[in-house]
XYZ file of N, CA and C in Angstrom:
366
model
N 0.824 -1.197 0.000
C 0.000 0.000 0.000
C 0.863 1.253 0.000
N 2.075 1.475 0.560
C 2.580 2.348 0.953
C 3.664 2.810 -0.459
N 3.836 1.759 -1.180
C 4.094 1.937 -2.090
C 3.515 2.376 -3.580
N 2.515 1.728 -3.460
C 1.168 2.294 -4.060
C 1.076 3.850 -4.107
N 1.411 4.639 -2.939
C 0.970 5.903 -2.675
C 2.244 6.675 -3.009
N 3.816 6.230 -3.038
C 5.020 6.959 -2.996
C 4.978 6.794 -4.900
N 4.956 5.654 -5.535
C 4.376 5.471 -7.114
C 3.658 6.690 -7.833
N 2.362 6.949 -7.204
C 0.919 7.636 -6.966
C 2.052 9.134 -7.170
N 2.450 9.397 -6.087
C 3.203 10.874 -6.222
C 4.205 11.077 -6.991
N 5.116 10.116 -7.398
C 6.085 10.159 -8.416
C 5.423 10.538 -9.503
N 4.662 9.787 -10.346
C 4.155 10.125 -10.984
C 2.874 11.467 -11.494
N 2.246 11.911 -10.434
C 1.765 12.940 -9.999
C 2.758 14.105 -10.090
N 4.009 14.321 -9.456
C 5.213 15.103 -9.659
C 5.930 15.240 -11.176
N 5.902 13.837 -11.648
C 6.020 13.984 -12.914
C 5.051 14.446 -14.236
N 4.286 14.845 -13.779
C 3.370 15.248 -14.632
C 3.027 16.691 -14.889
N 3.698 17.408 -13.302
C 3.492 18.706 -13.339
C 5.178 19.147 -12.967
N 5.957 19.119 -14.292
C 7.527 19.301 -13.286
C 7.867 20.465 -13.211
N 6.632 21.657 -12.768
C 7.163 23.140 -12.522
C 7.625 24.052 -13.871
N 8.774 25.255 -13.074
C 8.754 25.518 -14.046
C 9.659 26.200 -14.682
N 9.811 25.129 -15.576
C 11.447 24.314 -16.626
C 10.962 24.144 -18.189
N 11.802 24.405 -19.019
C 11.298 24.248 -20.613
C 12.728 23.390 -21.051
N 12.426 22.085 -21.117
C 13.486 21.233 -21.698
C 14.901 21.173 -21.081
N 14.143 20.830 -19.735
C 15.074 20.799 -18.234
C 15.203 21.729 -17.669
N 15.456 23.131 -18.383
C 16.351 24.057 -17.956
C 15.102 25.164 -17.043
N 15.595 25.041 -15.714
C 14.578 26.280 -14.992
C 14.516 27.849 -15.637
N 13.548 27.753 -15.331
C 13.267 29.452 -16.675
C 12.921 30.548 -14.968
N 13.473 31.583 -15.446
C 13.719 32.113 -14.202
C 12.055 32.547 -13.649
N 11.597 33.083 -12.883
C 11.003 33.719 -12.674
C 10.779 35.374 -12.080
N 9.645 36.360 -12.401
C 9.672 37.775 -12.096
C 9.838 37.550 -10.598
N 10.732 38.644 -9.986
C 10.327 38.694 -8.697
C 9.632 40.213 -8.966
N 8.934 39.759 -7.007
C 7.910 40.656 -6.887
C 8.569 42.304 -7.191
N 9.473 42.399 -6.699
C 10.246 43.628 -6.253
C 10.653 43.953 -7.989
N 10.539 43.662 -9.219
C 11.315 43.944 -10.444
C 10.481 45.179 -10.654
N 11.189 46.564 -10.839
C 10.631 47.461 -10.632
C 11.307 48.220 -12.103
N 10.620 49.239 -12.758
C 11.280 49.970 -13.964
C 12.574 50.880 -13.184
N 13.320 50.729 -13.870
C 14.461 52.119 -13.035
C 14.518 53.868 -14.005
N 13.754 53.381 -14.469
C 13.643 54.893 -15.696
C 12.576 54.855 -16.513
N 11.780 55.591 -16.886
C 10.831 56.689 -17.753
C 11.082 57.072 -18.744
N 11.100 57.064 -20.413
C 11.492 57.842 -21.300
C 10.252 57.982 -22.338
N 10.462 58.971 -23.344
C 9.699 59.444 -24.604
C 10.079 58.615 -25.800
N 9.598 57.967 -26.353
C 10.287 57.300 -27.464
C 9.530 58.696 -28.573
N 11.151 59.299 -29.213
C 11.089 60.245 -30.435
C 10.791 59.649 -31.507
N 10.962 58.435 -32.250
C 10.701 57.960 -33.257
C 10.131 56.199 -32.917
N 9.680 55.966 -34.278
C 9.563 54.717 -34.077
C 10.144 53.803 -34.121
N 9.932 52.551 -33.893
C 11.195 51.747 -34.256
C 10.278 50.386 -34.342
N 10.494 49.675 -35.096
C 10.160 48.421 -35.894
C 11.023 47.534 -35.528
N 10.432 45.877 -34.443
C 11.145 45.152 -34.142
C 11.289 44.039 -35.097
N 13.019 44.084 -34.989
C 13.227 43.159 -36.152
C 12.774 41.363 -35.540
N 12.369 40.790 -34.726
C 12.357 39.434 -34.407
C 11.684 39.817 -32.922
N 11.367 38.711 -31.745
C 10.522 38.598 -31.076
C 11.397 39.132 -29.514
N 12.677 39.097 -29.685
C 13.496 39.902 -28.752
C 13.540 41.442 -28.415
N 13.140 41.757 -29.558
C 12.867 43.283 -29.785
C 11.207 43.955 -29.416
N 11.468 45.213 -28.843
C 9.721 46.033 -28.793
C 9.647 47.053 -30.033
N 8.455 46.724 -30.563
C 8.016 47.681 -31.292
C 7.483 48.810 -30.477
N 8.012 49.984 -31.036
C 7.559 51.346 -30.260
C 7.504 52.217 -31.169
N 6.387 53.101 -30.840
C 5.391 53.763 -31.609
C 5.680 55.598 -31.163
N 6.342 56.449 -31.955
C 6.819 57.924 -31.457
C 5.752 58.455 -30.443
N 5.999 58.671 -29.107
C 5.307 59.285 -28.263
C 4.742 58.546 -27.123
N 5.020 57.703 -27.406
C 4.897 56.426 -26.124
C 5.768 56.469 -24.837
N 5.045 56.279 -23.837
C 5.814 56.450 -23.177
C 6.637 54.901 -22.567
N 7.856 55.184 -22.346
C 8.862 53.347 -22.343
C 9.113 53.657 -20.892
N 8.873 52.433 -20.148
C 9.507 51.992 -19.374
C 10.491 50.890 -19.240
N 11.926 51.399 -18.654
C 13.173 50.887 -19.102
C 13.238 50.325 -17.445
N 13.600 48.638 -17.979
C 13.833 47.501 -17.063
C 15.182 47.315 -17.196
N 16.054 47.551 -18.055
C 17.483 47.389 -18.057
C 18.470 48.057 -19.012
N 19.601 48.506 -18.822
C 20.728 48.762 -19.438
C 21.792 47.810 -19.685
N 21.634 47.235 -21.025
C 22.698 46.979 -21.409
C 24.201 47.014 -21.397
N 25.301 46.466 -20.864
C 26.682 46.973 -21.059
C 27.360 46.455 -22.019
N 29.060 46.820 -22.351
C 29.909 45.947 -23.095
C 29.125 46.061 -24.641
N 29.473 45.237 -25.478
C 28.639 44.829 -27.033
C 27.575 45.520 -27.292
N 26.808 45.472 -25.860
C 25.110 45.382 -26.108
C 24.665 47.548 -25.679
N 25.780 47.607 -25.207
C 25.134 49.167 -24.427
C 24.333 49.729 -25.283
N 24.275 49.888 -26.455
C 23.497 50.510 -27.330
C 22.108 50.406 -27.328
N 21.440 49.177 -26.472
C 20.254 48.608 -26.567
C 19.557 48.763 -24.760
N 18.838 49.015 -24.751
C 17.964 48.858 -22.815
C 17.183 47.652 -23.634
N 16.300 47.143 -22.609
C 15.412 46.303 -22.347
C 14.085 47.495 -21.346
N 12.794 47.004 -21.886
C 11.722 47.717 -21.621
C 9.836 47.502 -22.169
N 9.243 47.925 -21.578
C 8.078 47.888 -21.987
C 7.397 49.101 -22.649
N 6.374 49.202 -23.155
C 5.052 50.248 -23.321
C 3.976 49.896 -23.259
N 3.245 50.510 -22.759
C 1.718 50.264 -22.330
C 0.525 51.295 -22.727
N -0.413 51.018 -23.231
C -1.462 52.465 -23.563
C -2.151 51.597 -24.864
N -2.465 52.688 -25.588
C -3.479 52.426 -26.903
C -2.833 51.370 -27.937
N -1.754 51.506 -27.896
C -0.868 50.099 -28.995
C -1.291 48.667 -28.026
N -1.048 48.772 -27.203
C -1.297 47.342 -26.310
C -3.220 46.957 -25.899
N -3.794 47.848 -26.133
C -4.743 47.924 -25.287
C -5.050 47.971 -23.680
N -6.059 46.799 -23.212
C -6.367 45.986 -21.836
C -5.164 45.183 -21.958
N -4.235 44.743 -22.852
C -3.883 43.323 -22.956
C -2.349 44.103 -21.733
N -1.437 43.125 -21.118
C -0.702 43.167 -20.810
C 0.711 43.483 -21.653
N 1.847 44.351 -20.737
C 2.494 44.907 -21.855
C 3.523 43.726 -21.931
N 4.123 43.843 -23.328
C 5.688 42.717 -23.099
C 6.797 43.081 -23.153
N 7.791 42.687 -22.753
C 9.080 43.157 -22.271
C 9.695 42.855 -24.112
N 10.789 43.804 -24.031
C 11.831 43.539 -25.589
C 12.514 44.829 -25.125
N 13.723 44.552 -26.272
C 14.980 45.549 -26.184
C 14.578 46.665 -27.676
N 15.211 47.728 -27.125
C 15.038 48.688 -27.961
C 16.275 49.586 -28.235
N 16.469 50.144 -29.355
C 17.722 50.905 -29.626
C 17.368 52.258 -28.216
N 19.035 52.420 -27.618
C 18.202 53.969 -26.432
C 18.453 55.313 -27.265
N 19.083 55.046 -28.720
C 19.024 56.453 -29.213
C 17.773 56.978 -29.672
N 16.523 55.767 -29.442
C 15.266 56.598 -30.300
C 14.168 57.029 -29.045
N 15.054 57.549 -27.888
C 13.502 57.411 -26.395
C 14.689 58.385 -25.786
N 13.881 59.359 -25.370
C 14.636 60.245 -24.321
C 14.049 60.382 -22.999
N 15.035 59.681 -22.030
C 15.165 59.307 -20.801
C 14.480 61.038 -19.588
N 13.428 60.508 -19.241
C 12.758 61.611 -18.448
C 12.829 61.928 -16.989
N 12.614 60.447 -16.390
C 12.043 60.005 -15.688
C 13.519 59.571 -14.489
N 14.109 59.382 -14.154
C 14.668 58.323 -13.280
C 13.946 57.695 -11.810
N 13.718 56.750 -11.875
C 12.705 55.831 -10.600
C 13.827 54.937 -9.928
N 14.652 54.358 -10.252
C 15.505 53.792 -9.140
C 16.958 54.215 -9.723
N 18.087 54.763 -9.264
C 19.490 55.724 -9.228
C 20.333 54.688 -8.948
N 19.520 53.100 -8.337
C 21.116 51.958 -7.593
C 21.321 51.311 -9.138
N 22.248 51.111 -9.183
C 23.427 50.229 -10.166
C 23.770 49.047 -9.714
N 23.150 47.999 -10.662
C 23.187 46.717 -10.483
C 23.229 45.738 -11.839
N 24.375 44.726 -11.584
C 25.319 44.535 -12.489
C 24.425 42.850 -12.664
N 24.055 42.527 -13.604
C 23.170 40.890 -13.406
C 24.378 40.074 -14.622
N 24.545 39.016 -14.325
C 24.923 38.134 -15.412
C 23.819 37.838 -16.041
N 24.634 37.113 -17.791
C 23.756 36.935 -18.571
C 24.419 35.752 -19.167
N 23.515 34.922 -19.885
C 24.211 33.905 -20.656
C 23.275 33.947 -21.942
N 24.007 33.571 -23.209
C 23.448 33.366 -24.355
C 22.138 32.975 -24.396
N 21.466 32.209 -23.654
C 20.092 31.688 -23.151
C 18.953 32.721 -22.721
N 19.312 34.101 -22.518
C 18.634 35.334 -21.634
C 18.171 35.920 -23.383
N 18.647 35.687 -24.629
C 18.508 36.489 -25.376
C 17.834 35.440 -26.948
N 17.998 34.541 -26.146
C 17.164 33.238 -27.309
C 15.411 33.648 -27.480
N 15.300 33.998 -28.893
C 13.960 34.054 -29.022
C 13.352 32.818 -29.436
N 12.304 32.751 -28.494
C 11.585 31.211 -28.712
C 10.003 31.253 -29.918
């Protein structure tokens, strides 16, 4: 019987194995992920692939990250309003020469690793 029931949960566990996409744990938002900056996007910009945000001149962007090294040229960010609707906004990287930075909401400097895997469009 007792085995019956440790079987019962193995399999039960295996059926729901959290949450991983082809082993690999996929991170999750924490509560605290907060925008650190505000900007105007001046022009538009047309995302080339699913890594990228399309942004529309006059929108307002909220910027989730700065890029360093290779990549500085690019933040990571959202927009939200009449292009998105009700629907929820989605995160993508955007060139920072086309959005002028208004706003600053968090001033701390914080350095995250990244691996080739952070930038795979699925």
């Amino acid at each position: 019987m007792a085995w019956s029931l440790v079987f019962l949960g193995v399999v039960l566990l295996s059926a729901f194995p959290g949450p991983s996409a082809g082993g690999r744990p996929m991170p999750k938002l924490a509560d605290r992920k907060m925008p650190i900056s505000m900007a105007v996007a001046l022009q538009d910009y047309v995302a080339p692939d699913c890594r990228f945000l399309t942004i529309h001149q006059g929108q307002v962007v909220y910027i989730f990250s700065k890029l360093k090294g290779r990549g500085r040229l690019f933040w990571g960010g959202s927009v939200q309003g009449d292009y998105y609707g009700d629907g929820a906004a989605r995160l993508g990287y955007f060139p920072s020469s086309i959005v002028r930075e208004d706003q600053t909401l968090k001033p701390a400097k914080t350095d995250v690793k990244t691996d080739i895997w952070d930038f795979y469009c699925q």
